[in-house]
Short mmCIF file of C-alpha atoms in Angstrom, two decimals:
data_model
loop_
_atom_site.label_atom_id
_atom_site.label_comp_id
_atom_site.label_asym_id
_atom_site.label_seq_id
_atom_site.Cartn_x
_atom_site.Cartn_y
_atom_site.Cartn_z
CA CYS A 8 -54.69 -18.24 -7.80
CA PRO A 9 -56.89 -20.52 -5.85
CA HIS A 10 -54.76 -22.25 -3.09
CA THR A 11 -54.99 -24.05 0.20
CA TYR A 12 -52.98 -26.17 2.46
CA LEU A 13 -53.00 -29.88 2.74
CA LYS A 14 -51.96 -32.06 5.60
CA ALA A 15 -49.17 -34.51 4.46
CA HIS A 16 -48.36 -36.53 7.54
CA GLY A 17 -49.79 -38.39 10.30
CA THR A 18 -53.26 -39.56 10.05
CA ALA A 19 -54.06 -37.88 6.92
CA VAL A 20 -51.82 -40.24 5.06
CA GLY A 21 -52.70 -43.28 7.17
CA LEU A 22 -49.87 -42.98 9.75
CA PRO A 23 -50.66 -43.96 13.34
CA THR A 24 -50.50 -40.35 14.93
CA ASP A 25 -49.79 -36.73 14.12
CA ASP A 26 -46.55 -37.05 15.58
CA ASP A 27 -45.39 -39.10 12.48
CA MET A 28 -43.48 -37.21 9.52
CA GLY A 29 -45.04 -37.75 6.17
CA ASN A 30 -42.80 -39.41 3.54
CA SER A 31 -42.46 -39.81 -0.26
CA GLU A 32 -44.10 -43.16 -0.34
CA VAL A 33 -47.23 -42.53 1.57
CA GLY A 34 -47.50 -38.91 0.27
CA HIS A 35 -47.58 -40.43 -3.39
CA ASN A 36 -49.93 -43.17 -2.25
CA ALA A 37 -52.30 -40.44 -1.22
CA LEU A 38 -51.87 -38.27 -4.20
CA GLY A 39 -52.30 -41.00 -6.54
CA CYS A 40 -55.58 -42.53 -5.00
CA GLY A 41 -57.20 -39.76 -2.95
CA GLN A 42 -57.82 -42.27 -0.12
CA ILE A 43 -56.11 -43.01 3.35
CA TYR A 44 -54.78 -46.45 3.72
CA SER A 45 -53.35 -48.12 6.84
CA GLN A 46 -49.76 -47.28 7.39
CA GLY A 47 -47.39 -47.91 10.16
CA ALA A 48 -48.77 -49.43 13.29
CA LYS A 49 -52.15 -50.20 12.12
CA LEU A 50 -50.65 -51.75 8.69
CA VAL A 51 -48.22 -53.90 10.97
CA GLY A 52 -51.02 -55.24 13.08
CA GLU A 53 -53.24 -55.99 10.00
CA SER A 54 -50.19 -57.90 8.31
CA ILE A 55 -49.57 -60.12 11.54
CA GLU A 56 -53.25 -60.89 11.73
CA ASN A 57 -53.94 -61.99 8.27
CA GLY A 58 -50.52 -63.73 8.06
CA SER A 59 -48.92 -61.64 5.25
CA LEU A 60 -45.88 -60.67 7.31
CA TYR A 61 -45.11 -64.40 7.81
CA ALA A 62 -45.68 -65.06 3.94
CA SER A 63 -43.07 -62.50 2.98
CA GLU A 64 -39.88 -63.49 1.46
CA THR A 65 -37.81 -61.46 4.04
CA TRP A 66 -39.34 -63.31 6.91
CA LYS A 67 -38.96 -66.73 5.30
CA ASP A 68 -35.26 -65.94 4.61
CA LEU A 69 -34.56 -64.75 8.14
CA ILE A 70 -36.41 -67.73 9.72
CA ALA A 71 -34.77 -70.21 7.40
CA ASN A 72 -31.43 -69.01 8.50
CA ALA A 73 -32.20 -69.10 12.00
CA VAL A 74 -33.63 -72.83 11.63
CA SER A 75 -30.36 -73.70 9.99
CA GLY A 76 -28.53 -72.83 13.17
CA GLN A 77 -28.07 -69.13 13.37
CA ALA A 78 -29.69 -67.13 16.07
CA LEU A 79 -32.56 -64.90 15.64
CA HIS A 80 -32.58 -61.59 17.33
CA PHE A 81 -35.32 -58.80 17.84
CA LEU A 82 -34.28 -55.35 18.72
CA GLY A 83 -36.85 -52.55 19.45
CA LEU A 84 -38.78 -50.28 21.91
CA LEU A 85 -40.47 -52.44 24.65
CA SER A 86 -43.80 -50.99 25.11
CA ASP A 87 -47.34 -50.82 23.74
CA GLY A 88 -47.08 -46.99 23.23
CA ASN A 89 -47.89 -47.68 19.49
CA VAL A 90 -45.71 -44.60 18.34
CA HIS A 91 -42.62 -46.46 17.57
CA SER A 92 -43.43 -50.09 18.39
CA ASN A 93 -46.06 -52.41 20.00
CA ILE A 94 -44.80 -55.31 22.33
CA HIS A 95 -47.76 -57.34 21.00
CA HIS A 96 -46.03 -57.31 17.60
CA LEU A 97 -42.90 -58.76 19.11
CA ILE A 98 -44.63 -61.48 21.03
CA ALA A 99 -46.64 -62.57 17.92
CA MET A 100 -43.43 -62.81 15.87
CA LEU A 101 -41.73 -64.87 18.88
CA ARG A 102 -44.53 -67.26 18.82
CA GLU A 103 -44.58 -67.60 15.11
CA ALA A 104 -40.75 -68.15 14.90
CA HIS A 105 -41.04 -70.89 17.83
CA ALA A 106 -43.83 -72.53 15.80
CA GLU A 107 -41.59 -72.50 12.74
CA GLY A 108 -38.79 -74.40 14.52
CA VAL A 109 -36.37 -71.46 15.65
CA LYS A 110 -34.40 -72.69 18.56
CA LYS A 111 -32.56 -69.53 19.51
CA ALA A 112 -34.11 -66.20 19.66
CA TYR A 113 -32.97 -63.25 21.71
CA CYS A 114 -34.57 -59.85 22.48
CA HIS A 115 -32.61 -56.53 22.69
CA ILE A 116 -35.01 -54.32 24.55
CA LEU A 117 -35.05 -50.43 24.55
CA LEU A 118 -36.93 -49.01 27.51
CA ASP A 119 -39.60 -46.63 26.81
CA GLY A 120 -41.05 -44.20 29.60
CA ARG A 121 -41.83 -41.65 27.02
CA ASP A 122 -44.78 -42.74 25.19
CA VAL A 123 -45.93 -44.82 28.29
CA PRO A 124 -45.81 -44.08 31.84
CA ALA A 125 -42.24 -43.00 32.95
CA THR A 126 -41.34 -45.89 35.10
CA SER A 127 -43.52 -48.83 33.53
CA ALA A 128 -40.71 -50.82 32.15
CA LEU A 129 -40.85 -53.67 34.50
CA GLU A 130 -44.49 -54.27 33.31
CA TYR A 131 -43.41 -54.93 29.80
CA VAL A 132 -40.29 -56.90 30.96
CA ASP A 133 -42.70 -59.21 33.05
CA MET A 134 -45.05 -59.41 30.09
CA LEU A 135 -42.24 -60.48 27.74
CA GLU A 136 -40.42 -62.84 30.37
CA LYS A 137 -43.51 -64.85 30.84
CA VAL A 138 -43.84 -65.35 27.01
CA LEU A 139 -40.12 -66.20 26.71
CA ALA A 140 -40.40 -68.97 29.51
CA GLU A 141 -43.46 -70.44 27.65
CA LEU A 142 -41.34 -70.69 24.58
CA ASN A 143 -38.35 -72.29 26.27
CA THR A 144 -39.45 -75.70 25.43
CA GLU A 145 -36.90 -78.46 25.09
CA GLY A 146 -33.82 -77.35 23.10
CA CYS A 147 -34.90 -73.84 22.87
CA ASP A 148 -33.10 -70.80 24.19
CA TYR A 149 -35.47 -67.69 24.35
CA ALA A 150 -34.17 -64.86 26.52
CA ILE A 151 -33.61 -61.25 26.78
CA ALA A 152 -30.00 -60.32 26.01
CA SER A 153 -29.42 -56.58 26.39
CA GLY A 154 -31.17 -53.23 26.70
CA GLY A 155 -31.12 -49.87 27.98
CA GLY A 156 -33.02 -46.41 27.88
CA ARG A 157 -34.19 -45.32 24.58
CA MET A 158 -32.75 -41.82 25.20
CA GLN A 159 -29.34 -43.34 26.01
CA ILE A 160 -28.61 -46.02 23.43
CA THR A 161 -29.59 -46.96 19.83
CA MET A 162 -32.53 -44.92 19.05
CA ASP A 163 -31.04 -41.46 18.05
CA ARG A 164 -32.52 -39.66 15.25
CA TYR A 165 -31.63 -36.99 12.61
CA GLU A 166 -27.89 -38.02 13.24
CA ALA A 167 -27.88 -35.86 16.22
CA ASN A 168 -25.87 -38.22 18.30
CA TRP A 169 -24.04 -41.13 16.65
CA PRO A 170 -22.20 -42.19 19.81
CA MET A 171 -25.63 -42.91 21.11
CA VAL A 172 -26.03 -45.35 18.30
CA GLU A 173 -22.61 -46.75 18.85
CA GLN A 174 -23.27 -47.31 22.51
CA GLY A 175 -26.26 -49.54 21.27
CA TRP A 176 -24.13 -51.34 18.91
CA ARG A 177 -21.29 -52.24 21.66
CA THR A 178 -24.40 -53.36 23.89
CA HIS A 179 -26.25 -55.44 21.46
CA VAL A 180 -23.71 -56.67 18.95
CA GLN A 181 -20.60 -56.92 21.00
CA GLY A 182 -22.14 -57.69 24.64
CA GLN A 183 -20.09 -54.92 25.94
CA GLY A 184 -21.49 -53.18 29.11
CA ARG A 185 -22.43 -53.77 32.72
CA MET A 186 -23.81 -57.29 33.29
CA PHE A 187 -26.79 -58.40 35.29
CA ALA A 188 -28.63 -61.80 35.73
CA SER A 189 -31.87 -60.41 34.64
CA ALA A 190 -33.63 -57.09 32.96
CA GLN A 191 -35.39 -56.78 36.30
CA GLU A 192 -32.18 -56.76 38.18
CA ALA A 193 -30.77 -54.22 35.88
CA ILE A 194 -33.83 -51.74 35.84
CA GLU A 195 -34.06 -52.09 39.60
CA THR A 196 -30.49 -51.51 40.25
CA TYR A 197 -30.16 -48.48 37.99
CA ARG A 198 -33.29 -46.84 39.35
CA ALA A 199 -31.87 -47.17 42.97
CA GLU A 200 -28.52 -45.93 41.84
CA THR A 201 -29.53 -42.99 39.37
CA GLY A 202 -32.91 -42.15 40.12
CA CYS A 203 -33.56 -42.07 36.33
CA ILE A 204 -36.80 -42.96 34.62
CA ASP A 205 -36.97 -45.59 32.10
CA GLN A 206 -35.90 -43.71 29.01
CA ASP A 207 -32.61 -42.41 30.64
CA LEU A 208 -31.58 -45.83 32.14
CA PRO A 209 -28.11 -46.86 31.12
CA ALA A 210 -27.15 -49.80 28.84
CA PHE A 211 -27.17 -53.32 30.37
CA VAL A 212 -26.01 -56.77 29.25
CA ILE A 213 -27.56 -60.14 30.63
CA GLU A 214 -25.12 -62.67 31.61
CA ARG A 215 -25.07 -66.33 32.26
CA SER A 216 -21.90 -67.61 34.11
CA GLY A 217 -20.13 -64.34 33.61
CA GLU A 218 -20.69 -64.27 29.93
CA PRO A 219 -23.23 -62.41 27.75
CA VAL A 220 -26.45 -64.44 26.97
CA ALA A 221 -26.21 -63.62 23.49
CA LYS A 222 -24.41 -61.27 21.08
CA ILE A 223 -25.50 -60.46 17.68
CA ALA A 224 -23.01 -62.67 15.63
CA ASN A 225 -21.93 -62.37 12.03
CA GLY A 226 -24.54 -64.47 10.00
CA ASP A 227 -27.20 -64.16 12.59
CA SER A 228 -30.86 -63.03 11.66
CA VAL A 229 -31.98 -59.49 13.03
CA ILE A 230 -35.38 -57.84 13.03
CA LEU A 231 -35.84 -54.38 14.08
CA PHE A 232 -39.50 -54.45 15.13
CA ASN A 233 -40.04 -50.56 15.46
CA PHE A 234 -42.35 -49.40 12.85
CA ARG A 235 -41.70 -45.63 13.11
CA GLY A 236 -38.83 -44.48 11.03
CA ASP A 237 -37.14 -41.60 12.45
CA ARG A 238 -35.37 -43.30 15.34
CA ALA A 239 -34.99 -46.63 13.27
CA GLN A 240 -32.69 -45.40 10.58
CA GLU A 241 -29.30 -44.90 12.20
CA ILE A 242 -29.11 -48.29 13.72
CA SER A 243 -30.37 -49.80 10.41
CA LEU A 244 -27.58 -48.18 8.52
CA ALA A 245 -25.11 -49.66 10.89
CA PHE A 246 -26.30 -53.21 10.14
CA ASP A 247 -27.22 -52.67 6.56
CA ARG A 248 -24.31 -50.76 4.88
CA LYS A 249 -21.10 -52.38 3.74
CA ASP A 250 -19.45 -48.78 3.49
CA PHE A 251 -20.87 -47.66 7.00
CA ALA A 252 -18.27 -45.36 8.55
CA LYS A 253 -19.84 -43.55 11.53
CA PHE A 254 -17.94 -45.69 14.00
CA ASP A 255 -15.87 -48.83 14.08
CA ARG A 256 -18.00 -51.89 14.06
CA GLY A 257 -15.19 -54.19 14.97
CA ASP A 258 -15.13 -57.57 13.24
CA TYR A 259 -18.74 -57.30 11.83
CA THR A 260 -18.98 -58.72 8.39
CA GLY A 261 -22.86 -58.70 8.00
CA VAL A 262 -26.18 -60.35 9.25
CA LYS A 263 -29.53 -60.93 7.58
CA PHE A 264 -31.21 -57.75 8.72
CA ALA A 265 -34.83 -56.45 8.36
CA GLY A 266 -36.69 -53.75 9.62
CA MET A 267 -40.49 -53.97 10.26
CA LEU A 268 -41.16 -51.47 7.53
CA GLN A 269 -38.82 -49.46 5.07
CA TYR A 270 -38.16 -46.39 7.09
CA ASP A 271 -36.87 -44.35 4.15
CA GLY A 272 -37.77 -45.28 0.70
CA ASP A 273 -35.66 -42.56 -0.94
CA LEU A 274 -32.58 -43.83 0.76
CA LYS A 275 -33.50 -47.61 0.93
CA ILE A 276 -33.23 -47.75 4.66
CA PRO A 277 -33.21 -50.63 5.24
CA GLN A 278 -32.90 -52.63 2.07
CA HIS A 279 -35.08 -55.52 3.55
CA TYR A 280 -38.23 -55.08 5.39
CA LEU A 281 -41.28 -57.38 6.60
CA VAL A 282 -44.30 -55.44 5.85
CA GLN A 283 -45.12 -54.41 2.37
CA PRO A 284 -47.00 -51.15 1.46
CA PRO A 285 -50.77 -51.40 1.63
CA VAL A 286 -52.94 -52.93 -1.16
CA ILE A 287 -54.47 -49.78 -2.71
CA LYS A 288 -57.47 -49.90 -5.02
CA HIS A 289 -59.19 -47.29 -7.45
CA THR A 290 -56.14 -45.22 -8.05
CA LEU A 291 -56.39 -41.99 -10.29
CA THR A 292 -54.65 -43.78 -13.06
CA GLU A 293 -57.10 -46.57 -12.94
CA VAL A 294 -59.92 -44.14 -13.22
CA LEU A 295 -58.33 -42.02 -16.07
CA CYS A 296 -57.48 -44.99 -18.01
CA ALA A 297 -61.11 -46.26 -17.71
CA ALA A 298 -62.15 -43.01 -19.35
CA GLY A 299 -59.53 -43.22 -22.01
CA ILE A 300 -57.33 -40.39 -20.83
CA HIS A 301 -53.81 -40.25 -22.14
CA GLU A 302 -51.16 -39.98 -19.26
CA TYR A 303 -47.66 -38.99 -19.01
CA ALA A 304 -45.47 -39.48 -15.92
CA LEU A 305 -41.84 -38.03 -15.47
CA SER A 306 -39.24 -37.51 -13.01
CA GLU A 307 -35.47 -38.28 -12.49
CA THR A 308 -34.35 -41.60 -11.02
CA GLN A 309 -34.67 -40.32 -7.44
CA LYS A 310 -38.46 -39.86 -7.58
CA TYR A 311 -39.46 -41.95 -10.89
CA GLY A 312 -40.74 -44.77 -8.80
CA HIS A 313 -42.96 -42.29 -6.88
CA VAL A 314 -44.65 -40.78 -9.87
CA THR A 315 -45.27 -44.38 -11.29
CA TYR A 316 -45.26 -47.30 -8.83
CA PHE A 317 -46.30 -45.39 -5.54
CA TRP A 318 -48.58 -43.02 -7.57
CA ASN A 319 -50.41 -46.17 -8.94
CA GLY A 320 -50.84 -47.65 -5.47
CA ASN A 321 -47.72 -49.68 -5.25
CA ARG A 322 -48.36 -51.38 -8.74
CA SER A 323 -45.52 -52.41 -10.95
CA GLY A 324 -46.16 -51.67 -14.68
CA LYS A 325 -49.00 -49.66 -16.42
CA VAL A 326 -52.68 -49.95 -16.05
CA ASP A 327 -53.10 -49.53 -19.95
CA GLU A 328 -50.04 -49.61 -22.13
CA ASN A 329 -51.97 -47.71 -24.92
CA LEU A 330 -52.69 -44.77 -22.71
CA GLU A 331 -49.60 -44.36 -20.53
CA VAL A 332 -46.12 -43.19 -21.18
CA TYR A 333 -43.59 -43.02 -18.36
CA GLU A 334 -40.07 -41.31 -18.79
CA GLU A 335 -37.14 -41.37 -16.46
CA VAL A 336 -34.38 -38.94 -16.56
CA PRO A 337 -31.29 -40.50 -15.00
CA SER A 338 -30.14 -38.92 -11.93
CA ASP A 339 -26.53 -38.14 -11.29
CA VAL A 340 -24.50 -40.19 -8.88
CA ILE A 341 -23.07 -37.30 -6.84
CA PRO A 342 -23.85 -35.66 -3.35
CA PHE A 343 -27.11 -33.54 -3.67
CA GLU A 344 -25.57 -30.45 -2.15
CA LYS A 345 -23.01 -30.57 -4.90
CA ALA A 346 -25.44 -30.39 -7.64
CA PRO A 347 -28.58 -28.90 -6.09
CA ALA A 348 -30.28 -28.24 -9.53
CA MET A 349 -30.42 -31.83 -10.05
CA LYS A 350 -32.19 -32.61 -13.13
CA SER A 351 -34.80 -29.93 -12.93
CA LYS A 352 -33.82 -28.26 -16.16
CA GLU A 353 -34.29 -31.75 -18.12
CA ILE A 354 -37.44 -32.64 -16.43
CA THR A 355 -38.84 -29.07 -17.25
CA GLU A 356 -37.83 -29.41 -20.99
CA LYS A 357 -39.43 -32.70 -21.22
CA MET A 358 -42.67 -31.44 -19.49
CA VAL A 359 -42.98 -28.71 -21.90
CA GLU A 360 -42.08 -30.84 -24.94
CA ASN A 361 -45.00 -33.22 -24.19
CA MET A 362 -47.36 -30.40 -23.16
CA ALA A 363 -46.66 -29.00 -26.65
CA SER A 364 -47.29 -32.38 -28.48
CA ARG A 365 -50.81 -32.26 -27.17
CA LYS A 366 -50.81 -36.17 -26.91
CA PHE A 367 -51.51 -36.32 -23.16
CA GLN A 368 -54.59 -34.90 -21.27
CA PHE A 369 -52.85 -35.52 -17.85
CA LEU A 370 -49.23 -35.08 -17.19
CA ARG A 371 -47.43 -35.29 -13.93
CA CYS A 372 -43.86 -34.81 -12.72
CA ASN A 373 -41.85 -34.57 -9.54
CA PHE A 374 -39.07 -32.36 -8.84
CA PRO A 375 -36.88 -34.12 -6.15
CA ASN A 376 -34.79 -30.99 -5.21
CA GLY A 377 -36.69 -30.02 -2.06
CA ASP A 378 -36.64 -33.26 -0.58
CA MET A 379 -33.16 -34.81 -1.54
CA VAL A 380 -31.30 -31.46 -1.18
CA GLY A 381 -33.41 -30.80 1.90
CA HIS A 382 -32.04 -33.90 3.59
CA THR A 383 -28.36 -32.73 3.21
CA GLY A 384 -28.94 -29.84 5.60
CA VAL A 385 -26.82 -27.53 3.36
CA PHE A 386 -28.69 -24.40 3.45
CA ASP A 387 -27.21 -22.45 0.70
CA ALA A 388 -27.51 -25.61 -1.65
CA VAL A 389 -31.26 -25.74 -0.60
CA VAL A 390 -31.93 -22.18 -1.44
CA TYR A 391 -30.29 -22.68 -4.92
CA ALA A 392 -32.46 -26.11 -5.41
CA MET A 393 -35.54 -24.17 -4.70
CA GLU A 394 -34.71 -21.29 -7.01
CA CYS A 395 -34.30 -24.05 -9.77
CA VAL A 396 -37.61 -25.32 -9.06
CA ASP A 397 -39.21 -21.96 -9.05
CA LYS A 398 -37.93 -21.44 -12.45
CA SER A 399 -39.10 -24.77 -13.69
CA VAL A 400 -42.53 -24.20 -12.38
CA ALA A 401 -42.59 -20.87 -14.18
CA ALA A 402 -41.65 -22.51 -17.33
CA ILE A 403 -44.39 -24.96 -16.91
CA VAL A 404 -47.01 -22.32 -16.18
CA GLU A 405 -45.89 -20.37 -19.19
CA ALA A 406 -46.43 -23.66 -21.24
CA ALA A 407 -49.86 -23.99 -19.67
CA ASP A 408 -50.83 -20.52 -21.09
CA LYS A 409 -49.71 -21.29 -24.43
CA TYR A 410 -50.98 -24.83 -24.76
CA GLY A 411 -54.13 -24.78 -22.72
CA TYR A 412 -53.38 -26.57 -19.48
CA THR A 413 -54.49 -26.33 -15.89
CA VAL A 414 -51.67 -26.55 -13.56
CA LEU A 415 -51.97 -27.97 -10.07
CA ILE A 416 -48.96 -27.57 -7.76
CA THR A 417 -48.41 -29.51 -4.47
CA ALA A 418 -45.84 -31.84 -2.53
CA ASP A 419 -45.87 -35.32 -0.91
CA HIS A 420 -44.46 -33.86 2.39
CA GLY A 421 -42.34 -31.13 3.62
CA ASN A 422 -38.60 -30.83 3.93
CA ALA A 423 -36.92 -27.84 2.48
CA ASP A 424 -39.49 -25.54 4.27
CA GLN A 425 -37.78 -26.07 7.58
CA MET A 426 -33.97 -26.21 7.73
CA THR A 427 -33.27 -25.51 11.43
CA GLU A 428 -34.96 -26.59 14.66
CA THR A 429 -34.52 -25.40 18.26
CA LYS A 430 -34.65 -27.78 21.29
CA LYS A 431 -33.74 -26.86 24.77
CA GLY A 432 -32.46 -23.36 23.60
CA LYS A 433 -30.10 -24.89 21.05
CA THR A 434 -30.70 -24.32 17.35
CA SER A 435 -29.42 -26.95 14.99
CA VAL A 436 -29.76 -27.95 11.36
CA ARG A 437 -32.65 -30.14 10.39
CA THR A 438 -32.41 -32.73 7.70
CA ALA A 439 -35.62 -34.76 8.34
CA HIS A 440 -38.98 -34.16 6.80
CA SER A 441 -41.18 -31.45 8.43
CA LEU A 442 -44.72 -31.79 9.86
CA ASN A 443 -45.89 -28.52 8.08
CA PRO A 444 -48.72 -28.57 5.74
CA VAL A 445 -47.98 -28.53 1.99
CA PRO A 446 -49.40 -25.87 -0.64
CA PHE A 447 -52.01 -26.89 -3.25
CA ILE A 448 -52.42 -24.37 -5.93
CA ILE A 449 -54.45 -24.25 -8.99
CA TYR A 450 -53.39 -22.25 -12.03
CA ASP A 451 -55.90 -22.23 -14.93
CA PRO A 452 -55.55 -19.65 -17.51
CA ASP A 453 -58.85 -20.20 -18.92
CA HIS A 454 -60.62 -18.91 -15.82
CA THR A 455 -60.68 -15.94 -13.67
CA TRP A 456 -60.83 -16.74 -10.13
CA VAL A 457 -62.34 -14.47 -7.50
#
């Protein structure tokens, strides 16, 4: 069959750099519209410039909570590296919060030295301190409250080091750690004592009269201003999940928490976020409906929204009720590694049934197995999951022969294709999306391809 490989991550799907993993949302956006729309850093910048971030219900809710007397906290990587975050996004939000009447705002800064020069932290701290001083008008308290190197606290990824996240929690939320009068003092002292570059500097807490400037208290508003997801997910879970059990959160009962973006749409991490997906026009569904083509979209619950909402450019509902049929197979509420077949059998049966009906000229479905079981890191379960998908694809190809359809086989991103990774000589299980290209295969029983 004719086949090629498609780039499904980074700039090919609108993310800021090619170090950024693809994900199901941007992948289905791209598949459904055949265009590249701004995602990540570029999308956030545009949302700040046009004001849509501040018009979001999430922003309004967090600000109203802060104006009512709770504190507003910003947590994230303090640099302009534009890989995980951008200090200018933080400064813009601080200014807007002040303009909207927030009296108490605190920054919990993670030092970079990885996406920017290794010992550049003081440049960014100085930039931030000048803005905070400007915003400290009468009755206001805007200050840096805590911090530490990005490779020491808070910003772990792939659940490789939960104690690192716990250390961040103790620092930002509970105000535990070595105290300093300023972030500058902390950085200069640690550099002299350890010789470490910024990303490896230990945690610190800023104090006044021997007490932390600000802890993240129950009921406060918290914004994680990183836009890249891999190192934002674990701390988001700690703030966001009532059933969180990776470490003891003490007397924590909850805050109003939001990420800059939703870092994982499959797992809903976090539940609330500031920047909505891009406004996408001229989707495939719009084109097909304009041509009078009947469509059928199918998946189980885990990916149903992806073959409908995300495929259609983040549009709820149908373009044309008379031409479209959507069907959802309810997913089982069970760990994916315990039932790696998921609903592949049911999806296949429904696809073949609707191909046989000849009601539809265009049908699409998603088998979630490779992604959802891939996230578990359980190798044998992933192998079985992919065997199930292979059988399903075979059945759909057989139906294409019988009923005269062309079959296009592809993916929104990689995951099950890479189940281990080796770093510094140590091989470990990989549960994250891969950066690998995805196959695009054309099967057409009516044509012989050379």
